[in-house]
């Protein structure tokens, strides 16, 4: 299979494939987080179609892609999920799609790099045929697009200035300091699940378009902490040892007494049921065992803890039934 890069709108850092092990994995329960356009959660702001593009082709998308032999995926520039390495797409979800789409008879994967907040709008506008970004499966996102079976489990961490001068450990510690009247500047990825956590906790935040900007914001003193998935920020910190930042221990955020699941999948248009069904069938050969899973994503620092449990379903996550 060949992978091509079409356009680059953001530029993440990090090219090493040696990743830190994800610290901890909490699978206890989840609640439905309703994220607004400001807090994010639908993959894009209301009214943003992700840029100019054509509408989805009429007919069976799966048959069209198999006939053309090429699928275009939207990627977000988040290490180690999907990013550019020397100008070429790389990452765990890209590697997963390289295998899965090939097994489906679609030999070529082309990638378009866009800001996170434009992924679902760009998908629905027809700019690409799927989203390859490990996007978390949330009820409000499910209302706008169709998610594959769960592919990746993850936890959260904070990136802080070296030495962690404010002694932050998680979002609860940020809230405690804010409630006590301390000035804590928290950055979150626009459209990311952490933006929803912060909104649910009543935290004031500043939004950044990508992980690189988030790290720079902390390094330059414009934010005291940047909240994002642990494996992403751990990797970013490791690959930028002179940036003057570090990460806290990974944590599972609690909202209203309920520990939140971080489970991601591939995203399709709601009308592409045949494509989604074929994808889930091929995905099963990757997630059927630890060995088959790590063979595909292990080079990017993912471990057995990132493999979703067999009894976790997209239907449960979309309905907010866990917890």
Short mmCIF file of C-alpha atoms in Angstrom, two decimals:
data_model
loop_
_atom_site.label_atom_id
_atom_site.label_comp_id
_atom_site.label_asym_id
_atom_site.label_seq_id
_atom_site.Cartn_x
_atom_site.Cartn_y
_atom_site.Cartn_z
CA UNK A 1 0.00 0.00 0.00
CA UNK A 2 1.22 3.53 -0.74
CA UNK A 3 0.42 6.58 1.32
CA UNK A 4 0.47 10.10 -0.09
CA UNK A 5 0.09 13.48 1.52
CA UNK A 6 -2.17 15.97 -0.22
CA UNK A 7 -2.14 19.21 1.78
CA UNK A 8 -0.56 20.37 5.00
CA UNK A 9 -2.30 23.05 7.02
CA UNK A 10 -0.55 22.38 10.30
CA UNK A 11 2.89 21.03 11.09
CA UNK A 12 3.36 18.84 14.18
CA UNK A 13 6.73 17.85 15.51
CA UNK A 14 8.07 14.47 16.36
CA UNK A 15 9.33 11.71 14.11
CA UNK A 16 10.63 9.04 16.47
CA UNK A 17 8.71 5.79 16.70
CA UNK A 18 9.97 4.97 20.16
CA UNK A 19 7.18 6.06 22.46
CA UNK A 20 6.65 6.12 26.20
CA UNK A 21 4.24 3.51 27.49
CA UNK A 22 0.83 4.95 28.17
CA UNK A 23 0.47 5.29 31.93
CA UNK A 24 -2.65 3.63 33.21
CA UNK A 25 -5.91 2.84 31.50
CA UNK A 26 -9.20 3.41 33.24
CA UNK A 27 -12.25 1.57 31.98
CA UNK A 28 -14.93 1.93 34.58
CA UNK A 29 -17.76 4.00 33.16
CA UNK A 30 -18.63 6.96 30.98
CA UNK A 31 -21.22 9.67 30.77
CA UNK A 32 -22.50 11.58 27.78
CA UNK A 33 -20.51 14.80 27.39
CA UNK A 34 -22.27 17.44 25.37
CA UNK A 35 -19.52 19.68 24.00
CA UNK A 36 -20.34 23.06 22.52
CA UNK A 37 -18.72 24.70 19.54
CA UNK A 38 -16.47 26.60 21.93
CA UNK A 39 -15.64 23.59 24.11
CA UNK A 40 -15.56 21.29 21.12
CA UNK A 41 -16.68 17.74 20.69
CA UNK A 42 -18.35 17.67 17.33
CA UNK A 43 -15.01 17.87 15.54
CA UNK A 44 -15.77 21.36 14.30
CA UNK A 45 -17.58 24.58 14.99
CA UNK A 46 -21.14 25.05 13.85
CA UNK A 47 -21.27 26.35 10.32
CA UNK A 48 -17.66 25.32 9.54
CA UNK A 49 -17.60 22.90 6.64
CA UNK A 50 -13.87 22.33 7.08
CA UNK A 51 -13.06 24.31 3.96
CA UNK A 52 -14.10 24.02 0.38
CA UNK A 53 -14.81 20.56 -0.95
CA UNK A 54 -17.24 18.53 -2.93
CA UNK A 55 -20.18 16.69 -1.47
CA UNK A 56 -19.96 12.93 -1.07
CA UNK A 57 -20.31 11.06 -4.32
CA UNK A 58 -23.69 9.53 -4.96
CA UNK A 59 -24.00 5.77 -4.79
CA UNK A 60 -22.07 3.18 -2.85
CA UNK A 61 -18.89 4.78 -1.49
CA UNK A 62 -17.26 1.42 -0.76
CA UNK A 63 -17.70 0.26 -4.35
CA UNK A 64 -16.39 3.56 -5.68
CA UNK A 65 -13.29 3.46 -3.49
CA UNK A 66 -12.58 -0.16 -4.40
CA UNK A 67 -12.96 0.66 -8.07
CA UNK A 68 -10.69 3.71 -7.79
CA UNK A 69 -8.27 1.89 -5.50
CA UNK A 70 -7.71 5.01 -3.39
CA UNK A 71 -9.20 6.46 -0.21
CA UNK A 72 -8.48 9.90 1.22
CA UNK A 73 -8.42 10.25 5.00
CA UNK A 74 -8.32 13.38 7.11
CA UNK A 75 -5.53 13.44 9.70
CA UNK A 76 -5.01 15.84 12.57
CA UNK A 77 -1.27 16.19 13.11
CA UNK A 78 -1.31 14.59 16.56
CA UNK A 79 1.64 12.39 17.47
CA UNK A 80 1.46 9.39 17.72
CA UNK A 81 -2.00 9.01 16.16
CA UNK A 82 -1.65 10.69 12.74
CA UNK A 83 0.94 13.24 11.66
CA UNK A 84 3.58 14.06 9.07
CA UNK A 85 7.04 12.50 9.19
CA UNK A 86 9.35 14.01 6.61
CA UNK A 87 6.34 15.20 4.69
CA UNK A 88 4.69 11.76 4.66
CA UNK A 89 1.74 10.61 6.78
CA UNK A 90 2.68 8.44 9.74
CA UNK A 91 1.30 7.32 13.08
CA UNK A 92 -0.66 4.52 14.67
CA UNK A 93 -3.99 5.23 12.98
CA UNK A 94 -2.30 5.69 9.62
CA UNK A 95 -0.57 2.32 10.05
CA UNK A 96 -3.89 0.76 11.05
CA UNK A 97 -5.58 2.16 7.96
CA UNK A 98 -2.74 1.13 5.71
CA UNK A 99 -3.48 -2.47 6.66
CA UNK A 100 -7.27 -2.35 6.98
CA UNK A 101 -8.07 -0.54 3.75
CA UNK A 102 -5.64 -2.78 1.87
CA UNK A 103 -7.51 -5.79 3.24
CA UNK A 104 -10.71 -4.17 1.92
CA UNK A 105 -9.29 -3.94 -1.60
CA UNK A 106 -8.37 -0.24 -1.41
CA UNK A 107 -4.64 -0.20 -2.02
CA UNK A 108 -3.79 3.49 -1.79
CA UNK A 109 -4.35 5.89 1.12
CA UNK A 110 -4.04 9.60 0.56
CA UNK A 111 -4.03 11.91 3.59
CA UNK A 112 -5.13 15.49 4.03
CA UNK A 113 -3.84 17.26 7.13
CA UNK A 114 -6.35 19.67 8.69
CA UNK A 115 -6.96 21.22 12.07
CA UNK A 116 -8.76 18.97 14.53
CA UNK A 117 -11.82 21.18 14.63
CA UNK A 118 -12.34 20.74 10.87
CA UNK A 119 -12.19 16.94 10.74
CA UNK A 120 -15.90 16.06 10.95
CA UNK A 121 -17.03 19.14 8.97
CA UNK A 122 -14.46 18.33 6.28
CA UNK A 123 -15.60 14.72 6.19
CA UNK A 124 -19.24 15.68 5.75
CA UNK A 125 -18.29 18.26 3.12
CA UNK A 126 -16.66 15.50 1.05
CA UNK A 127 -13.06 16.65 1.38
CA UNK A 128 -12.06 13.14 2.44
CA UNK A 129 -13.71 9.76 2.96
CA UNK A 130 -12.78 8.97 6.57
CA UNK A 131 -11.10 10.52 9.61
CA UNK A 132 -7.87 8.88 10.78
CA UNK A 133 -7.18 10.52 14.13
CA UNK A 134 -8.20 8.22 16.99
CA UNK A 135 -11.16 10.52 17.63
CA UNK A 136 -13.00 9.78 20.87
CA UNK A 137 -16.50 8.38 20.50
CA UNK A 138 -18.97 10.79 22.11
CA UNK A 139 -22.77 11.07 21.82
CA UNK A 140 -22.82 14.48 20.15
CA UNK A 141 -20.19 13.44 17.63
CA UNK A 142 -22.19 10.30 16.85
CA UNK A 143 -25.10 12.57 15.95
CA UNK A 144 -23.01 14.04 13.14
CA UNK A 145 -20.96 11.12 11.84
CA UNK A 146 -20.62 7.33 12.04
CA UNK A 147 -17.89 5.78 14.19
CA UNK A 148 -16.18 2.45 13.77
CA UNK A 149 -15.88 -0.08 16.53
CA UNK A 150 -13.54 1.16 19.31
CA UNK A 151 -9.89 1.03 18.24
CA UNK A 152 -7.87 2.82 20.92
CA UNK A 153 -8.19 3.41 24.66
CA UNK A 154 -6.38 6.35 26.22
CA UNK A 155 -6.00 8.50 29.31
CA UNK A 156 -5.27 12.20 29.91
CA UNK A 157 -2.28 14.17 31.18
CA UNK A 158 -1.22 17.77 31.70
CA UNK A 159 1.82 19.33 30.07
CA UNK A 160 3.32 21.90 32.44
CA UNK A 161 6.47 23.98 32.72
CA UNK A 162 9.55 22.07 33.81
CA UNK A 163 9.46 21.57 37.57
CA UNK A 164 5.66 21.94 37.60
CA UNK A 165 5.80 25.25 39.53
CA UNK A 166 2.05 25.29 40.27
CA UNK A 167 1.96 21.68 41.47
CA UNK A 168 -0.80 20.66 39.07
CA UNK A 169 -1.73 16.98 38.84
CA UNK A 170 -5.03 16.80 36.93
CA UNK A 171 -8.01 18.94 35.96
CA UNK A 172 -9.41 18.68 39.47
CA UNK A 173 -6.26 20.34 40.79
CA UNK A 174 -6.70 23.12 38.22
CA UNK A 175 -10.27 23.61 39.39
CA UNK A 176 -9.24 23.70 43.06
CA UNK A 177 -6.74 26.48 42.37
CA UNK A 178 -9.16 28.44 40.21
CA UNK A 179 -11.88 28.13 42.85
CA UNK A 180 -9.38 29.39 45.43
CA UNK A 181 -8.83 32.51 43.36
CA UNK A 182 -5.50 31.57 41.81
CA UNK A 183 -4.85 32.54 38.21
CA UNK A 184 -4.35 29.31 36.27
CA UNK A 185 -4.21 29.49 32.49
CA UNK A 186 -5.32 26.16 31.00
CA UNK A 187 -4.97 25.32 27.31
CA UNK A 188 -6.98 22.60 25.54
CA UNK A 189 -7.17 21.32 22.00
CA UNK A 190 -10.06 22.97 20.16
CA UNK A 191 -12.63 20.25 19.63
CA UNK A 192 -10.79 17.79 21.89
CA UNK A 193 -12.40 15.70 24.60
CA UNK A 194 -10.43 17.60 27.25
CA UNK A 195 -12.26 20.75 26.20
CA UNK A 196 -15.47 18.98 27.17
CA UNK A 197 -14.03 17.91 30.50
CA UNK A 198 -13.01 21.50 31.22
CA UNK A 199 -16.43 22.82 30.26
CA UNK A 200 -18.17 20.27 32.51
CA UNK A 201 -15.93 21.37 35.39
CA UNK A 202 -16.63 25.05 34.70
CA UNK A 203 -13.01 25.86 33.85
CA UNK A 204 -11.96 28.84 31.77
CA UNK A 205 -9.65 27.75 28.96
CA UNK A 206 -7.80 28.95 25.93
CA UNK A 207 -8.12 26.82 22.81
CA UNK A 208 -5.21 25.80 20.58
CA UNK A 209 -5.45 24.25 17.10
CA UNK A 210 -2.89 21.46 17.56
CA UNK A 211 -0.51 19.78 20.01
CA UNK A 212 2.55 21.74 18.86
CA UNK A 213 0.83 25.04 19.58
CA UNK A 214 -0.24 23.72 22.97
CA UNK A 215 3.32 22.84 23.90
CA UNK A 216 4.60 26.19 22.65
CA UNK A 217 1.93 27.97 24.69
CA UNK A 218 3.18 26.30 27.88
CA UNK A 219 6.85 26.73 26.96
CA UNK A 220 6.35 30.44 26.32
CA UNK A 221 4.49 30.98 29.58
CA UNK A 222 1.15 31.82 27.97
CA UNK A 223 -0.44 28.80 29.67
CA UNK A 224 0.29 27.04 32.94
CA UNK A 225 -0.95 23.68 31.65
CA UNK A 226 -2.06 22.01 28.44
CA UNK A 227 -4.50 19.08 28.74
CA UNK A 228 -4.49 16.34 26.12
CA UNK A 229 -4.18 12.57 25.74
CA UNK A 230 -1.29 11.16 27.74
CA UNK A 231 0.44 9.23 24.97
CA UNK A 232 0.45 12.32 22.73
CA UNK A 233 1.89 14.73 25.30
CA UNK A 234 4.38 12.20 26.68
CA UNK A 235 5.70 11.65 23.17
CA UNK A 236 5.84 15.37 22.42
CA UNK A 237 7.76 16.07 25.63
CA UNK A 238 10.22 13.24 24.98
CA UNK A 239 10.95 14.44 21.47
CA UNK A 240 11.46 18.05 22.57
CA UNK A 241 13.75 17.72 25.61
CA UNK A 242 14.88 21.35 25.39
CA UNK A 243 11.36 22.81 25.33
CA UNK A 244 11.29 23.34 29.10
CA UNK A 245 8.16 21.27 29.65
CA UNK A 246 7.18 18.03 31.35
CA UNK A 247 4.03 15.96 31.80
CA UNK A 248 2.12 14.87 34.88
CA UNK A 249 1.12 11.29 35.61
CA UNK A 250 -1.70 10.07 33.39
CA UNK A 251 -5.19 10.20 34.88
CA UNK A 252 -8.78 9.26 34.13
CA UNK A 253 -10.96 12.34 34.53
CA UNK A 254 -13.98 12.17 36.81
CA UNK A 255 -17.12 14.16 35.95
CA UNK A 256 -19.99 14.19 38.45
CA UNK A 257 -18.50 11.19 40.20
CA UNK A 258 -18.18 9.14 37.00
CA UNK A 259 -14.82 8.14 35.52
CA UNK A 260 -14.72 8.97 31.82
CA UNK A 261 -13.80 6.50 29.08
CA UNK A 262 -11.34 7.55 26.43
CA UNK A 263 -12.14 5.32 23.44
CA UNK A 264 -11.40 6.35 19.87
CA UNK A 265 -12.38 5.09 16.44
CA UNK A 266 -12.34 5.89 12.74
CA UNK A 267 -15.05 8.26 11.51
CA UNK A 268 -17.21 7.94 8.38
CA UNK A 269 -20.16 9.79 6.93
CA UNK A 270 -23.48 8.52 8.22
CA UNK A 271 -24.64 7.57 4.73
CA UNK A 272 -21.65 5.27 4.16
CA UNK A 273 -23.07 2.25 5.97
CA UNK A 274 -21.52 -0.30 3.60
CA UNK A 275 -18.08 1.26 4.01
CA UNK A 276 -18.41 1.27 7.80
CA UNK A 277 -19.57 -2.35 7.90
CA UNK A 278 -16.69 -3.52 5.72
CA UNK A 279 -14.25 -1.51 7.79
CA UNK A 280 -15.43 -3.01 11.08
CA UNK A 281 -15.11 -6.50 9.65
CA UNK A 282 -11.50 -5.84 8.59
CA UNK A 283 -10.75 -4.06 11.88
CA UNK A 284 -11.57 -7.26 13.72
CA UNK A 285 -8.43 -8.89 12.36
CA UNK A 286 -6.37 -6.15 14.03
CA UNK A 287 -8.12 -6.03 17.42
CA UNK A 288 -8.73 -9.77 17.79
CA UNK A 289 -5.64 -10.24 19.97
CA UNK A 290 -2.85 -8.34 21.68
CA UNK A 291 -0.39 -9.81 19.21
CA UNK A 292 -2.28 -8.71 16.10
CA UNK A 293 -2.94 -5.27 17.63
CA UNK A 294 0.63 -4.53 18.64
CA UNK A 295 1.94 -5.80 15.32
CA UNK A 296 0.22 -2.79 13.74
CA UNK A 297 0.49 -0.02 16.35
CA UNK A 298 3.22 -1.19 18.74
CA UNK A 299 5.95 0.79 16.98
CA UNK A 300 4.17 3.99 18.01
CA UNK A 301 4.27 3.32 21.74
CA UNK A 302 0.87 1.70 22.07
CA UNK A 303 0.60 -1.23 24.45
CA UNK A 304 -1.94 -3.90 25.35
CA UNK A 305 -3.56 -1.31 27.65
CA UNK A 306 -4.66 0.60 24.55
CA UNK A 307 -6.55 -2.39 23.11
CA UNK A 308 -10.29 -1.89 23.70
CA UNK A 309 -12.06 -4.65 25.65
CA UNK A 310 -14.25 -6.96 23.61
CA UNK A 311 -17.43 -5.96 25.42
CA UNK A 312 -17.06 -2.22 24.77
CA UNK A 313 -19.25 -1.13 21.85
CA UNK A 314 -19.68 2.02 19.83
CA UNK A 315 -23.42 1.82 20.45
CA UNK A 316 -22.83 2.07 24.21
CA UNK A 317 -20.46 5.01 23.81
CA UNK A 318 -22.73 6.86 21.38
CA UNK A 319 -25.72 6.40 23.67
CA UNK A 320 -23.81 7.34 26.82
CA UNK A 321 -25.05 4.13 28.41
CA UNK A 322 -21.93 3.32 30.43
CA UNK A 323 -21.80 4.47 34.00
#
